CSV table of C-alpha atoms and ligand atoms in Angstrom, one decimal:
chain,number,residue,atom,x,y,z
A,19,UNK,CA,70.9,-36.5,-74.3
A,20,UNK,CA,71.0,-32.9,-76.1
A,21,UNK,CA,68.8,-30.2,-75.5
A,22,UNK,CA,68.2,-27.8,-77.7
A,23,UNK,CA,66.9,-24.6,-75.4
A,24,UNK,CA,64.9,-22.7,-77.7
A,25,UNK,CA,61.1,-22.6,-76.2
A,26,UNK,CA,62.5,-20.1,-73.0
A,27,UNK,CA,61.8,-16.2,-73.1
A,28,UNK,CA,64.3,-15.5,-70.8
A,29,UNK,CA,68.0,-16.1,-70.0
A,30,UNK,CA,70.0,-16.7,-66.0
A,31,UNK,CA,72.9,-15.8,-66.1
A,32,UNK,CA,73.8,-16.6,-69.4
A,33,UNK,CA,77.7,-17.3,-70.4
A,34,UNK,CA,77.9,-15.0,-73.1
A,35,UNK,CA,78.9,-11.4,-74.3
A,36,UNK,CA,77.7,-9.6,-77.3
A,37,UNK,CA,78.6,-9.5,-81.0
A,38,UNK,CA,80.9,-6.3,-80.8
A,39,UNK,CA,83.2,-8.1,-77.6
A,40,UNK,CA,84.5,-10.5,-80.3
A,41,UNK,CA,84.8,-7.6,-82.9
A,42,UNK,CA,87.1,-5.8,-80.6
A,43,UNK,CA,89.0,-8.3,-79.3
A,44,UNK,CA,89.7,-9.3,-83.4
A,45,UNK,CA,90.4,-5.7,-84.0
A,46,UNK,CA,93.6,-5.1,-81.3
A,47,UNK,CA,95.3,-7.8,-82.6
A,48,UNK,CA,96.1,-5.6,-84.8
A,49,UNK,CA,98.8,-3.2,-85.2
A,50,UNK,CA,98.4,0.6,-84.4
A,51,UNK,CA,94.1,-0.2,-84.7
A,52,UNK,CA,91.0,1.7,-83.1
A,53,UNK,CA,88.0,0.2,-82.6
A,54,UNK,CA,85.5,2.5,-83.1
A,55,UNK,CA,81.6,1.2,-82.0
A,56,UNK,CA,78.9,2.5,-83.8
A,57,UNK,CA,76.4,3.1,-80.9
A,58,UNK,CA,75.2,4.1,-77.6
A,59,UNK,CA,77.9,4.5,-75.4
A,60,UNK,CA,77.3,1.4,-72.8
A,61,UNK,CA,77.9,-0.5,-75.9
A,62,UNK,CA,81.8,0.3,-75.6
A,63,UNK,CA,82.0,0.8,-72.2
A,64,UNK,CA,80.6,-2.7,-71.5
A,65,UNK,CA,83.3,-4.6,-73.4
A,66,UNK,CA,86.0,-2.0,-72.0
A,67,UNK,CA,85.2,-3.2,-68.2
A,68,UNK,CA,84.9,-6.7,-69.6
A,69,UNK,CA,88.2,-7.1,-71.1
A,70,UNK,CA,90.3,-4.1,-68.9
A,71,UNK,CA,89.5,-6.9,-65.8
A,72,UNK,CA,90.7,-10.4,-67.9
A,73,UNK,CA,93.6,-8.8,-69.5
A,74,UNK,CA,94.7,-6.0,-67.0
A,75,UNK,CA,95.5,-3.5,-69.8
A,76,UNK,CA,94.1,-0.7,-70.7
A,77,UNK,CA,91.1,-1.0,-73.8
A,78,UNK,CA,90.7,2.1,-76.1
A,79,UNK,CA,87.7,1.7,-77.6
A,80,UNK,CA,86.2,4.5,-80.2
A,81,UNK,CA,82.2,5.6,-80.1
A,82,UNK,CA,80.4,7.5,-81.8
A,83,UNK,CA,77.6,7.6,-79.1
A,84,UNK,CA,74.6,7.7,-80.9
A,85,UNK,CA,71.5,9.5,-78.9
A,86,UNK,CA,68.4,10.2,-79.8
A,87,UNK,CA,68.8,12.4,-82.9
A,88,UNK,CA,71.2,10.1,-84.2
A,89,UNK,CA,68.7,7.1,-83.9
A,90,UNK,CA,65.9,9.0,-86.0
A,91,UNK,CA,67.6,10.7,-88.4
A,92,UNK,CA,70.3,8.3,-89.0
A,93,UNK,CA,73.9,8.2,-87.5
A,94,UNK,CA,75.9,9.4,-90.6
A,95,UNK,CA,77.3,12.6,-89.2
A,96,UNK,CA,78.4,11.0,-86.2
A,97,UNK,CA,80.0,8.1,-87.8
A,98,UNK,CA,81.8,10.6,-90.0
A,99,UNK,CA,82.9,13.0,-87.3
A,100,UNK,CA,84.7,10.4,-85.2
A,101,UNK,CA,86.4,9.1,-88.0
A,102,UNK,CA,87.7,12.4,-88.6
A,103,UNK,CA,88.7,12.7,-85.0
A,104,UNK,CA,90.0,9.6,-84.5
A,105,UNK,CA,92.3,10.2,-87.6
A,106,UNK,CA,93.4,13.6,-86.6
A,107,UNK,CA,94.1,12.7,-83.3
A,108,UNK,CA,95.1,9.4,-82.9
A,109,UNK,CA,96.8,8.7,-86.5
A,110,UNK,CA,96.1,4.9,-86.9
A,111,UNK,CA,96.8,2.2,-88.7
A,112,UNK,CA,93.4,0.8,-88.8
A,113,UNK,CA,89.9,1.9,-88.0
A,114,UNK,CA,86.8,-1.0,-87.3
A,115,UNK,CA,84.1,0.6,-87.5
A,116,UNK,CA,81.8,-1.8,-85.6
A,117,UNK,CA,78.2,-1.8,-85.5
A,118,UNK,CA,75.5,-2.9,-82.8
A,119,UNK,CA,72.1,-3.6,-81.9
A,120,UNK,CA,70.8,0.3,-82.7
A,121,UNK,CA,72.8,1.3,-85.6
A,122,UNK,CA,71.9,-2.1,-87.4
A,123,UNK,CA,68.5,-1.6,-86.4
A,124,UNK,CA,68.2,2.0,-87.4
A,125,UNK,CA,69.6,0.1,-90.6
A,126,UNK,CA,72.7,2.8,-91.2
A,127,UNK,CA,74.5,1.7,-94.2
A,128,UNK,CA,78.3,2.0,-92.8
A,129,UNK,CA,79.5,1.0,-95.9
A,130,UNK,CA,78.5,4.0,-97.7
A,131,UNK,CA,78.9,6.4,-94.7
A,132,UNK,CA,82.7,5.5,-95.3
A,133,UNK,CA,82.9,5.8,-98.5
A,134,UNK,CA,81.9,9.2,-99.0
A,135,UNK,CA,83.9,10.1,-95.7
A,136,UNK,CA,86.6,9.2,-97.9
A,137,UNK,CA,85.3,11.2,-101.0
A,138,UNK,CA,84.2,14.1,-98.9
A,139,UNK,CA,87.6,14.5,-96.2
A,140,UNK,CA,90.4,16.4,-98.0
A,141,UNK,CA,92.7,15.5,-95.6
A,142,UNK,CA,91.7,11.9,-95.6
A,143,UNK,CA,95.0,10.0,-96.9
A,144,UNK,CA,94.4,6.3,-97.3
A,145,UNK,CA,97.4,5.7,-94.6
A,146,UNK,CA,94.7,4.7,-92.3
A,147,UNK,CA,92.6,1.8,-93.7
A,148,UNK,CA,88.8,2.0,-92.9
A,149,UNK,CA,87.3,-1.8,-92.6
A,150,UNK,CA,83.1,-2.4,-91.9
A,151,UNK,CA,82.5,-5.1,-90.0
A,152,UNK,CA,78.6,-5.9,-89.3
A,153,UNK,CA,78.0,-7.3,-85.4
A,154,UNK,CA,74.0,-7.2,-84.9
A,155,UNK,CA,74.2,-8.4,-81.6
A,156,UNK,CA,70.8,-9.5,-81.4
A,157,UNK,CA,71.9,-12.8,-83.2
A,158,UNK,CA,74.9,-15.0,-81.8
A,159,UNK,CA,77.4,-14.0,-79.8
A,160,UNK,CA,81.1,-12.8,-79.4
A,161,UNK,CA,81.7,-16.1,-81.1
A,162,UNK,CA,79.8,-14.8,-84.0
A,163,UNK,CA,81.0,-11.0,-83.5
A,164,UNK,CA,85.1,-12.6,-83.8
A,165,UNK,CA,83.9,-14.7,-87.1
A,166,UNK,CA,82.7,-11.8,-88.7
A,167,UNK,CA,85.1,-9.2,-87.9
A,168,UNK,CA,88.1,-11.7,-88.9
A,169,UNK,CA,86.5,-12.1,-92.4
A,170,UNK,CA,85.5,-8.4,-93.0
A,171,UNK,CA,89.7,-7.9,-92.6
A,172,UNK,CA,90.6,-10.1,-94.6
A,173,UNK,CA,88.0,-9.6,-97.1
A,174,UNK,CA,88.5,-5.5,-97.4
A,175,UNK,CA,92.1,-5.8,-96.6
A,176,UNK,CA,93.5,-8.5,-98.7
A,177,UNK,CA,95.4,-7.6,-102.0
A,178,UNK,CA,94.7,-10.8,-103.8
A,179,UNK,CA,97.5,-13.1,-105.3
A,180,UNK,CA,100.7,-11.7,-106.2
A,181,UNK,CA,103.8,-13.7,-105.1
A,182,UNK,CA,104.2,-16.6,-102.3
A,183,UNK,CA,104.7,-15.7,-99.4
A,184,UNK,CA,105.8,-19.2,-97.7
A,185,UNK,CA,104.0,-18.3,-94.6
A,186,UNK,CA,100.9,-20.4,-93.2
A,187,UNK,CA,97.3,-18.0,-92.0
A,188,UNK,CA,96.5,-18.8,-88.5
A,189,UNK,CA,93.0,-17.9,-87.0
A,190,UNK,CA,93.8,-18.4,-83.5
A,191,UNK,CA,90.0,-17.6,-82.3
A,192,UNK,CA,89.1,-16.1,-78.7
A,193,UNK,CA,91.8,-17.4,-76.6
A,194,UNK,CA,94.2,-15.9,-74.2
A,195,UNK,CA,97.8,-14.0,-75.2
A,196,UNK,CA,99.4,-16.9,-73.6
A,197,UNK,CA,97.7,-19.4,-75.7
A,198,UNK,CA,98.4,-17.2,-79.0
A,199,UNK,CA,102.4,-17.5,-77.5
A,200,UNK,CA,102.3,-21.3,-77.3
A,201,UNK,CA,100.7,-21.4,-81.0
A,202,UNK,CA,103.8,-19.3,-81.9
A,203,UNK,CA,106.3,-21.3,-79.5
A,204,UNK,CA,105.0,-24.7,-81.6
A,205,UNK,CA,105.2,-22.6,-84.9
A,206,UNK,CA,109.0,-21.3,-84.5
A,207,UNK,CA,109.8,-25.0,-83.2
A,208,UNK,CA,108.8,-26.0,-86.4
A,209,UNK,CA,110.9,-23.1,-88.6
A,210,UNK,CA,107.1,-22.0,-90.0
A,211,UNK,CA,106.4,-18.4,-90.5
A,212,UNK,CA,103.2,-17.3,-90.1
A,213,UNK,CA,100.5,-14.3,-90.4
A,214,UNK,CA,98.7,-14.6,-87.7
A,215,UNK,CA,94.4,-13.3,-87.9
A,216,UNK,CA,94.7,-11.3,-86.1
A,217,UNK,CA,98.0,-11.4,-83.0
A,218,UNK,CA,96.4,-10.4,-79.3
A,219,UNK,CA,99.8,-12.0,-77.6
A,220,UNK,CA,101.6,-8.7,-77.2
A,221,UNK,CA,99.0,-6.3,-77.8
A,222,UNK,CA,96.9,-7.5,-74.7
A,223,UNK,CA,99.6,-8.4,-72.6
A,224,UNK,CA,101.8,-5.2,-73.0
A,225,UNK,CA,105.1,-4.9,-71.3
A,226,UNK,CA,105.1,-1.5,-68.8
A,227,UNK,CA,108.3,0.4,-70.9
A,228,UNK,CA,108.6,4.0,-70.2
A,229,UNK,CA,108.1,6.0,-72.4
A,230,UNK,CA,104.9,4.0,-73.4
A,231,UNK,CA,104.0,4.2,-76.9
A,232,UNK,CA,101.0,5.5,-78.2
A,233,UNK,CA,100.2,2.2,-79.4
A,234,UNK,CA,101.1,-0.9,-77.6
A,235,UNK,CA,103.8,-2.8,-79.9
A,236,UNK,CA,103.0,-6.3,-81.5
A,237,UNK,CA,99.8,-6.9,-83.5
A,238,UNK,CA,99.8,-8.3,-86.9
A,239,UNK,CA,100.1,-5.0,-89.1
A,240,UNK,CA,97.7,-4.8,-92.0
A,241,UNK,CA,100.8,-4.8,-94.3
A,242,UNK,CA,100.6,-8.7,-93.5
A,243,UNK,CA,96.8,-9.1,-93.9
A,244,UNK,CA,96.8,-7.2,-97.1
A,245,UNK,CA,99.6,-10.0,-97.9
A,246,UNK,CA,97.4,-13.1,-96.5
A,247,UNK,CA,96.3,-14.0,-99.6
A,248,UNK,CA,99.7,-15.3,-100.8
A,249,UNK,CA,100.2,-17.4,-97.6
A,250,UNK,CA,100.3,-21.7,-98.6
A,251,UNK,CA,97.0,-21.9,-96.6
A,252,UNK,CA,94.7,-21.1,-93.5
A,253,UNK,CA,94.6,-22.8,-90.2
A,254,UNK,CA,91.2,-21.7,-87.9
A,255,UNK,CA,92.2,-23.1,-84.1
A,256,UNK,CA,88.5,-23.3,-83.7
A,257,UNK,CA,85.7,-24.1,-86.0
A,258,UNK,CA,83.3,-20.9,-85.0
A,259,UNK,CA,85.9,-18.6,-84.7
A,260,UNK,CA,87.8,-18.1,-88.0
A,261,UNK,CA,85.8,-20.8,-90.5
A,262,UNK,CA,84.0,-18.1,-92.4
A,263,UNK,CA,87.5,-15.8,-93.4
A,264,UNK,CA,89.3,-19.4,-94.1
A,265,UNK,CA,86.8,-20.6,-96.2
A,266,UNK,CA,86.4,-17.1,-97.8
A,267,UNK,CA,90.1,-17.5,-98.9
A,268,UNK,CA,89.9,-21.1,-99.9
A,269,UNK,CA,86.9,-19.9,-102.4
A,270,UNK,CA,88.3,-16.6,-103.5
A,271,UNK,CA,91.8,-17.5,-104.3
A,272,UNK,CA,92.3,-21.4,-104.0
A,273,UNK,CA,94.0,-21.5,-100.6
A,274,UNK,CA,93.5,-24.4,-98.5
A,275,UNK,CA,91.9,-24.2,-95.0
A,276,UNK,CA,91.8,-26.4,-92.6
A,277,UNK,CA,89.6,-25.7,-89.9
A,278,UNK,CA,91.1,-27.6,-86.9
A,279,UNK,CA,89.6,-27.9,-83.2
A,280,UNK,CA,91.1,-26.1,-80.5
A,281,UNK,CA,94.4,-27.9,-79.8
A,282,UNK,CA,93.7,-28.9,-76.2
A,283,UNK,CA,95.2,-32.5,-75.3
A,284,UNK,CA,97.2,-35.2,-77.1
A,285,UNK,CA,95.1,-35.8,-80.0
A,286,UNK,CA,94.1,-32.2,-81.1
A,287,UNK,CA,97.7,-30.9,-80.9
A,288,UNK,CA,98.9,-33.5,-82.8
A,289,UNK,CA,95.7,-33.1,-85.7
A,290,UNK,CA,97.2,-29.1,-85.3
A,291,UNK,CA,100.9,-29.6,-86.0
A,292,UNK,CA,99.8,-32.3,-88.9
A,293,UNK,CA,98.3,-29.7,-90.4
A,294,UNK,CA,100.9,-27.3,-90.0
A,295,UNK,CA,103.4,-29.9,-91.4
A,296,UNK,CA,100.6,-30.8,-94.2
A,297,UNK,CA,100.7,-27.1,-95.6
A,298,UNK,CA,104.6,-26.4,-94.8
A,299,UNK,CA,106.4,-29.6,-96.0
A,300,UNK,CA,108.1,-29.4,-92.4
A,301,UNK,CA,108.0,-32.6,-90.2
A,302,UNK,CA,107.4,-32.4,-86.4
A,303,UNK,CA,110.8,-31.8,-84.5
A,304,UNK,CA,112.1,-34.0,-82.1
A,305,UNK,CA,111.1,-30.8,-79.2
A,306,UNK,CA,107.8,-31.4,-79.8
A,307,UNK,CA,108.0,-34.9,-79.9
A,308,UNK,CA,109.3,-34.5,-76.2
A,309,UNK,CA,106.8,-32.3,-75.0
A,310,UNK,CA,104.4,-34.6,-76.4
A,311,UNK,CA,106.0,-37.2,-74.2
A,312,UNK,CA,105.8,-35.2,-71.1
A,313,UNK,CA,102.1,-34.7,-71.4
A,314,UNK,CA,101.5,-39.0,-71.8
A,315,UNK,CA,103.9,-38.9,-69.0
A,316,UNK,CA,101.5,-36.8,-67.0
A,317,UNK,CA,98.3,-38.3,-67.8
A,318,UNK,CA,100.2,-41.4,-66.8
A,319,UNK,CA,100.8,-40.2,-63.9
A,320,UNK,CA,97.6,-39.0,-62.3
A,321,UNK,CA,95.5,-41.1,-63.9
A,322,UNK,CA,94.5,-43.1,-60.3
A,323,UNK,CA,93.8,-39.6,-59.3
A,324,UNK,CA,91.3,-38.2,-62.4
A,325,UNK,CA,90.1,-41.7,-63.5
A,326,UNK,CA,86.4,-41.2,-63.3
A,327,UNK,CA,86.1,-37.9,-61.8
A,328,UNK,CA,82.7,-36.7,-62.9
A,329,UNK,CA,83.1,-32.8,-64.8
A,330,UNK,CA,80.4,-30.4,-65.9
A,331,UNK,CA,81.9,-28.1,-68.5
A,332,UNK,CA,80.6,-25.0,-70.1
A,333,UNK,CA,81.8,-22.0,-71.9
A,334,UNK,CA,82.4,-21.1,-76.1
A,335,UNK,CA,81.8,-23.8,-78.4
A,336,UNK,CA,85.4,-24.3,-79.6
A,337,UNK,CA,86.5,-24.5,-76.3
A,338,UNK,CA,83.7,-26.9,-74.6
A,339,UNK,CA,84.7,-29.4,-77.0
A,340,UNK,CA,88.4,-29.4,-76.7
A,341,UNK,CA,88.2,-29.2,-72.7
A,342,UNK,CA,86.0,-32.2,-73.1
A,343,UNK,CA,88.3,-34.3,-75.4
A,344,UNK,CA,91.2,-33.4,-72.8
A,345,UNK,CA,88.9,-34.8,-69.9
A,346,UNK,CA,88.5,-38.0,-71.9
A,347,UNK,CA,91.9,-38.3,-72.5
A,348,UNK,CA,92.5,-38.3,-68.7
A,349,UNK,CA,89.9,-40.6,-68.1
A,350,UNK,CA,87.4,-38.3,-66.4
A,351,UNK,CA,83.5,-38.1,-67.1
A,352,UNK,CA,82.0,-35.2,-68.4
A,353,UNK,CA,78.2,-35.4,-67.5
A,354,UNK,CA,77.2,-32.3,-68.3
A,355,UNK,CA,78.2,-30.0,-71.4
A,356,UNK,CA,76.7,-26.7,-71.9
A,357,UNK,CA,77.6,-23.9,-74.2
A,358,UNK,CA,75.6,-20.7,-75.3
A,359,UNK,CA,75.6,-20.6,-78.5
A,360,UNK,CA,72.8,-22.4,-80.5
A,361,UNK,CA,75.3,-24.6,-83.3
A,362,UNK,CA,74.1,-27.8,-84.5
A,363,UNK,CA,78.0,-28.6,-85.5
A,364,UNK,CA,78.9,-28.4,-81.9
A,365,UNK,CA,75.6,-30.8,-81.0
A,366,UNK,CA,77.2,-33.1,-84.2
A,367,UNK,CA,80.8,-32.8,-83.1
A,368,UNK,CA,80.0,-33.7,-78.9
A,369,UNK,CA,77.7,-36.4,-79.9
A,370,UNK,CA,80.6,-37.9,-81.8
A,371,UNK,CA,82.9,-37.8,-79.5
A,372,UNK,CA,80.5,-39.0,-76.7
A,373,UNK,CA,80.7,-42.4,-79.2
A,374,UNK,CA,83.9,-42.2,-79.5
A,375,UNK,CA,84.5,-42.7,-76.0
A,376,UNK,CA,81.9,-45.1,-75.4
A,377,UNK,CA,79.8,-42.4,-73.7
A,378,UNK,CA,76.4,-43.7,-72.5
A,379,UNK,CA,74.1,-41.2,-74.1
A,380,UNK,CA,71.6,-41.5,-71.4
A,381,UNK,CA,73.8,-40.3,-68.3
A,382,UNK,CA,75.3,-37.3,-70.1
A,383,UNK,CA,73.4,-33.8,-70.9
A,384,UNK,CA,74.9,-31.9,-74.0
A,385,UNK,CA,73.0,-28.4,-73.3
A,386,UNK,CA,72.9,-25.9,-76.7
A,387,UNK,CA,71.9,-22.5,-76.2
A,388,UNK,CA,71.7,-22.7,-72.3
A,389,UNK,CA,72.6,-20.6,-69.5
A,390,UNK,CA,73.9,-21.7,-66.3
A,391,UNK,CA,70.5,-21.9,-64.5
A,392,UNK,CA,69.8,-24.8,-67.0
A,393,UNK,CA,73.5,-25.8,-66.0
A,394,UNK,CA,72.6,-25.7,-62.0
A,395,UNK,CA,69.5,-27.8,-62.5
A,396,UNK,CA,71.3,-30.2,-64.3
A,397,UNK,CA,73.9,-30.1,-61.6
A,398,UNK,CA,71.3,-30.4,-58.6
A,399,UNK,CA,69.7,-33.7,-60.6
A,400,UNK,CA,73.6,-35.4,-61.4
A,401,UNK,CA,75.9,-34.2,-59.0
A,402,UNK,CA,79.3,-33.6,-60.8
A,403,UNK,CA,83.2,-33.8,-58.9
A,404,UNK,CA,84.2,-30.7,-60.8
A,405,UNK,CA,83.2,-27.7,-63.1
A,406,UNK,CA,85.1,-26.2,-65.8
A,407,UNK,CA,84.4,-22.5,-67.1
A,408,UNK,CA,84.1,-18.8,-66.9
A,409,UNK,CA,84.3,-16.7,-63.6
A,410,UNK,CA,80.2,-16.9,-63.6
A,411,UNK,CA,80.2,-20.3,-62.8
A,412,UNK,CA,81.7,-19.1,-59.4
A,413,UNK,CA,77.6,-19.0,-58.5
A,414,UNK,CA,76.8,-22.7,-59.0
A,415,UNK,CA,80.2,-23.1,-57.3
A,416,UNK,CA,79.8,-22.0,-54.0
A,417,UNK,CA,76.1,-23.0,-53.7
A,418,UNK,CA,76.7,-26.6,-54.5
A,419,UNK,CA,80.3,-26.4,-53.0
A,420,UNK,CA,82.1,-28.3,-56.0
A,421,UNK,CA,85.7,-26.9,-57.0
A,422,UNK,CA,85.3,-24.2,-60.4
A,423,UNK,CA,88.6,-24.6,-62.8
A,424,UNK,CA,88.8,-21.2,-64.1
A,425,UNK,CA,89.0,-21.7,-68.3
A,426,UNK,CA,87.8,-19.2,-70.6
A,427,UNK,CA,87.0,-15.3,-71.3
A,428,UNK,CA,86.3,-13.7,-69.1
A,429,UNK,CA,88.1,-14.3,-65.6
A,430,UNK,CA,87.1,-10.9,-64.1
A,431,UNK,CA,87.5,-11.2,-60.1
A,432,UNK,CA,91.1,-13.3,-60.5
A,433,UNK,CA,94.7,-11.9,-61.9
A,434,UNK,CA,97.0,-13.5,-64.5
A,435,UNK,CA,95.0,-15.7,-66.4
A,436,UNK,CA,95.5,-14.0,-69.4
A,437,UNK,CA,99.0,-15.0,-69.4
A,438,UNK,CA,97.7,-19.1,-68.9
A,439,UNK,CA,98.0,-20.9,-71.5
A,440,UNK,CA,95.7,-24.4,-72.1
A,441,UNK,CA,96.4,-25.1,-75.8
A,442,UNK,CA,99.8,-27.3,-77.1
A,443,UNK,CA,101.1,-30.0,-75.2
A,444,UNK,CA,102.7,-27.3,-72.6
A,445,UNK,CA,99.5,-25.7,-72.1
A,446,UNK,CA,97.5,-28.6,-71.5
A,447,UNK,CA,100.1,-29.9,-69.0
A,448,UNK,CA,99.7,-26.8,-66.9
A,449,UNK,CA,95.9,-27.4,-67.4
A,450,UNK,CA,96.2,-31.3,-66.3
A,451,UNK,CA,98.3,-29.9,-63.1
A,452,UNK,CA,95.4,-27.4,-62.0
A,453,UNK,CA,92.7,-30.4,-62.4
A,454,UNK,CA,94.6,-32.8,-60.5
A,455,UNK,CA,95.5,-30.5,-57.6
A,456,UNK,CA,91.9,-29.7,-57.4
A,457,UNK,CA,91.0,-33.0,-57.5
A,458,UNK,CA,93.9,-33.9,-54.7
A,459,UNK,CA,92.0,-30.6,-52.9
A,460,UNK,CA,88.8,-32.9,-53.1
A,461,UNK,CA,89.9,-35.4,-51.9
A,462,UNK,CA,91.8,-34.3,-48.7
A,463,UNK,CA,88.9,-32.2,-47.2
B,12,LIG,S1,73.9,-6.3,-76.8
B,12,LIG,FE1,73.6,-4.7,-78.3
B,12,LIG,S2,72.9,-2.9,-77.1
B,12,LIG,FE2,73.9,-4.3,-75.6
B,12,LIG,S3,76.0,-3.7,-75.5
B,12,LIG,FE3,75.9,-5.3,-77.1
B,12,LIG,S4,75.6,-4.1,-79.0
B,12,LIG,FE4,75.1,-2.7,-77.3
C-alpha cells in the first residue's frame, strides 16, 4: 500500500534537514571552498551542529546574518560585505553563496548582488570563483538542496567542450567519506579516472597533521569541474541527488548520463560498475569479481539467520530503496518503507521492486512524505524484527524495544560512522555483518 501524506498540517519528528544542509555538504567537497549562507544566523549554525557531530570535523560555514534591516530593505550590502571579507581573509578557491527561507523570501536577486560585487570591488581578482546556488528551504529537502547546488557548479563553473579528458563524472550524492573511498577503491580497481561532483572523502574526514592547513586537503578543485564537461559521461549514485547536473550535461553538451541507484547489494553494484565499464571501455577485473564472490558467499551464509526477518526502513530516497533491495537480496521482509521526501519516482521505483520480489502489496506500507510518528503507528499496527535509519529513529527504538541499524546522515549521539562504508560489495558486506549480529542479538535475548 503507499501513502501519500499530504492532508497533515504538522510534522513528528520528521527525518529531514533543510535545503542549505545538502548545499553545504555539496560545497566542501570542494577544494579550498566557503560556504557562505545568505541568512539569519541559526540558519548556518544549525547545519554546523548537524554535521560537526556525524563527521567530527570542524564545519566553517560563512553568514551574512541577515536581521531586521536586512530583511526590509534587502540584503545586498551584507551579501557584498562578507564576500569581501571572506575574500580578504580567507583567500578561497570558491565561494557558494547559498540562499534560505528569508533571503528567497525577501526575493534578493543573488545573482545580480554578485555581479556587480565583481564590477564594483577593485581588488576583486577572479582567483576566487563566486557560484549562486538557490535552496528555498520551504520546498524539499537536503535532497533537493544537494541537487541544486551540484548543478549550479557545474553549470557556472564548466568551460564547455574543449579536449577529452578520458575521465568519467561521478555524482556520489549524500553519502558518507567512507562510501565516497569505496566508489574510488572500485574506480582505481578498474584503471578509470574520474572527477568526482563534488569529493567529501578527505575533506570531511581530515587527517589531524600539524601544522594544519588553512584548508583541509582533498576536494575536487574547481580546475576539474571547470573541466567536467570533456569527461566521456556522468554517473549520479543516486537518482535525487545528482540527476538534474547529469542531465544538464547530457542536454548542454551531449554527454551521457546514467543515473544509477545507490550501489548497495549484489545487483546495484554490479548495474554501477556496468556502467562504469559502458562509458570506459574497461571490463570488470578479476578483484572485483572476488569481492563480489565474498558478498554471495555471505548472504550464503546467514541466510537461515536473516531469512524472513521483518525490517521497517526509513531515511533519503536513494538510500531507502537501495537498503531495501539489499534486504531482499538477503531474504528479509521489509514491511514498512518510509522516506520524507514527497517523489512519485521513489513511490514508482519501490512499487517495482515490491513486484519484483513477489511482495504482497497488502502487508507492506511504502510511506511518502512521512515522519516517524506515521512510521511508529505503522510499527505499533505490524510489529517489525528490525529498523533501519537515522539516529532519530533511536525514539521508536527504545519504546517498542526492536534493534535500530544506524544507516544514514545524520548519526549525531554515535562516533565513526562517517568512516562506514555501505555502498560496493565491501561495504555492503560490513553492512550484511551488522544486520546479522543484530539479528543473532535478537535472537539470544
Ligand atoms: S529551514 Fe529555512 S529558516 Fe530554517 S534553518 Fe533552514 S533555511 Fe534557515
Amino acid at each position: 500500500m503507499v501513502v501519500i501524506n499530504r492532508q497533515k498540517s504538522v510534522s513528528i519528528n520528521a527525518p529531514k534537514m533543510c535545503q542549505p544542509i545538502g548545499a553545504i555538504w555539496a560545497t566542501l567537497g570542494i577544494h579550498g571552498s566557503v560556504p557562505l549562507i545568505h541568512g539569519s544566523q541559526g540558519c548556518s549554525t544549525y547545519p554546523r551542529n548537524l554535521m560537526a557531530r556525524h563527521f567530527r570535523e570542524p564545519i566553517e560555514v560563512a553568514v551574512t546574518s541577515l536581521h531586521e534591516k536586512a530583511t526590509i530593505f534587502g540584503g545586498a550590502s551584507n551579501l557584498k560585505e562578507a564576500l569581501a571579507n571572506i575574500i580578504t581573509r580567507q583567500h578561497p578557491e570558491l565561494i557558494a553563496v547559498i540562499t534560505t527561507c528569508l533571503s528567497e523570501t525577501t526575493g534578493d536577486d543573488i545573482n545580480g548582488i554578485v555581479k556587480t560585487f565583481k564590477l564594483e570591488s577593485k581588488g576583486y581578482d577572479e582567483h576566487t570563483k563566486i557560484v549562486a546556488v538557490h535552496t528555498p528551504s520551504y520546498v524539499g529537502t537536503h535532497v533537493l538542496g544537494y541537487d541544486n547546488a551540484i548543478k549550479a557548479m557545474v553549470s557556472q563553473l564548466a568551460k564547455g567542450k574543449t579536449e577529452p579528458n578520458g575521465k568519467v563524472n561521478i555524482i556520489p550524492g549524500m553519502v558518507n567519506p567512507g562510501d565516497v573511498l569505496e566508489i574510488k577503491h572500485i574506480l582505481c580497481t578498474m584503471g578509470v579516472e574520474a572527477i568526482y561532483l563534488t569529493d567529501i572523502s578527505e575533506t570531511l574526514n581530515a587527517p589531524l597533521r600539524i601544522p594544519k592547513p588553512h584548508y583541509p586537503r582533498g576536494g575536487t578543485t574547481v580546475e576539474e569541474i571547470a573541466d567536467c564537461a570533456n569527461s566521456l559521461g556522468t554517473i549520479t549514485l543516486c537518482k535525487n541527488e545528482g540527476q538534474s547536473a547529469a542531465n544538464y550535461m547530457q542536454e548542454k553538451y551531449g554527454i551521457p548520463a546514467c543515473i544509477g541507484e545507490l550501489p548497495i547489494g549484489i545487483e546495484a553494484t554490479e548495474a554501477f560498475i556496468g556502467n562504469v565499464s559502458k562509458l570506459s571501455g574497461k571490463k570488470t577485473p578479476d578483484v572485483l569479481l572476488d569481492e563480489r564472490d565474498l558478498l554471495v558467499d555471505a548472504i550464503v551464509d546467514s541466510s537461515q539467520i536473516t531469512f524472513g526477518t521483518k525490517v521497517a526502513i526509513f531515511g533519503d530516497p536513494d538510500i531507502v530503496l537501495g537498503l531495501t533491495r539489499f534486504v531482499y537480496e538477503l531474504g528479509m521482509e521489509p514491511i514498512h518503507v518510509l522516506t520524507t521526501l514527497e517523489s512519485p519516482q521513489f513511490a514508482t521505483d519501490m512499487q517495482k521492486l515490491s513486484t519484483d520480489y513477489g511482495t504482497d502489496s497488502a502487508k507492506q506500507n511504502i510511506i511518502v512524505g512521512g515522519d516517524l510518528y506515521d512510521l511508529h503507528q505503522k510499527i505499533k499496527d505490524t510489529r517489525v524484527d528490525l529498523i533501519i535509519g537515522d539516529y532519530k529513529g533511536k525514539y521508536i527504538s527504545k519504546d517498542e524495544e526492536i534493534p535500530l541499524i544506524r544507516v544514514g546522515f545524520p548519526q549525531s549521539d554515535r562516533f565513526g560512522y562517517q568512516r562506514k562504508s555501505m555502498i560496493g560489495y565491501r561495504g555492503s558486506i560490513q553492512l550484511l555483518d551488522t544486520i546479522v549480529n543484530a539479528i543473532m542479538d535478537l535472537r539470544d535475548k
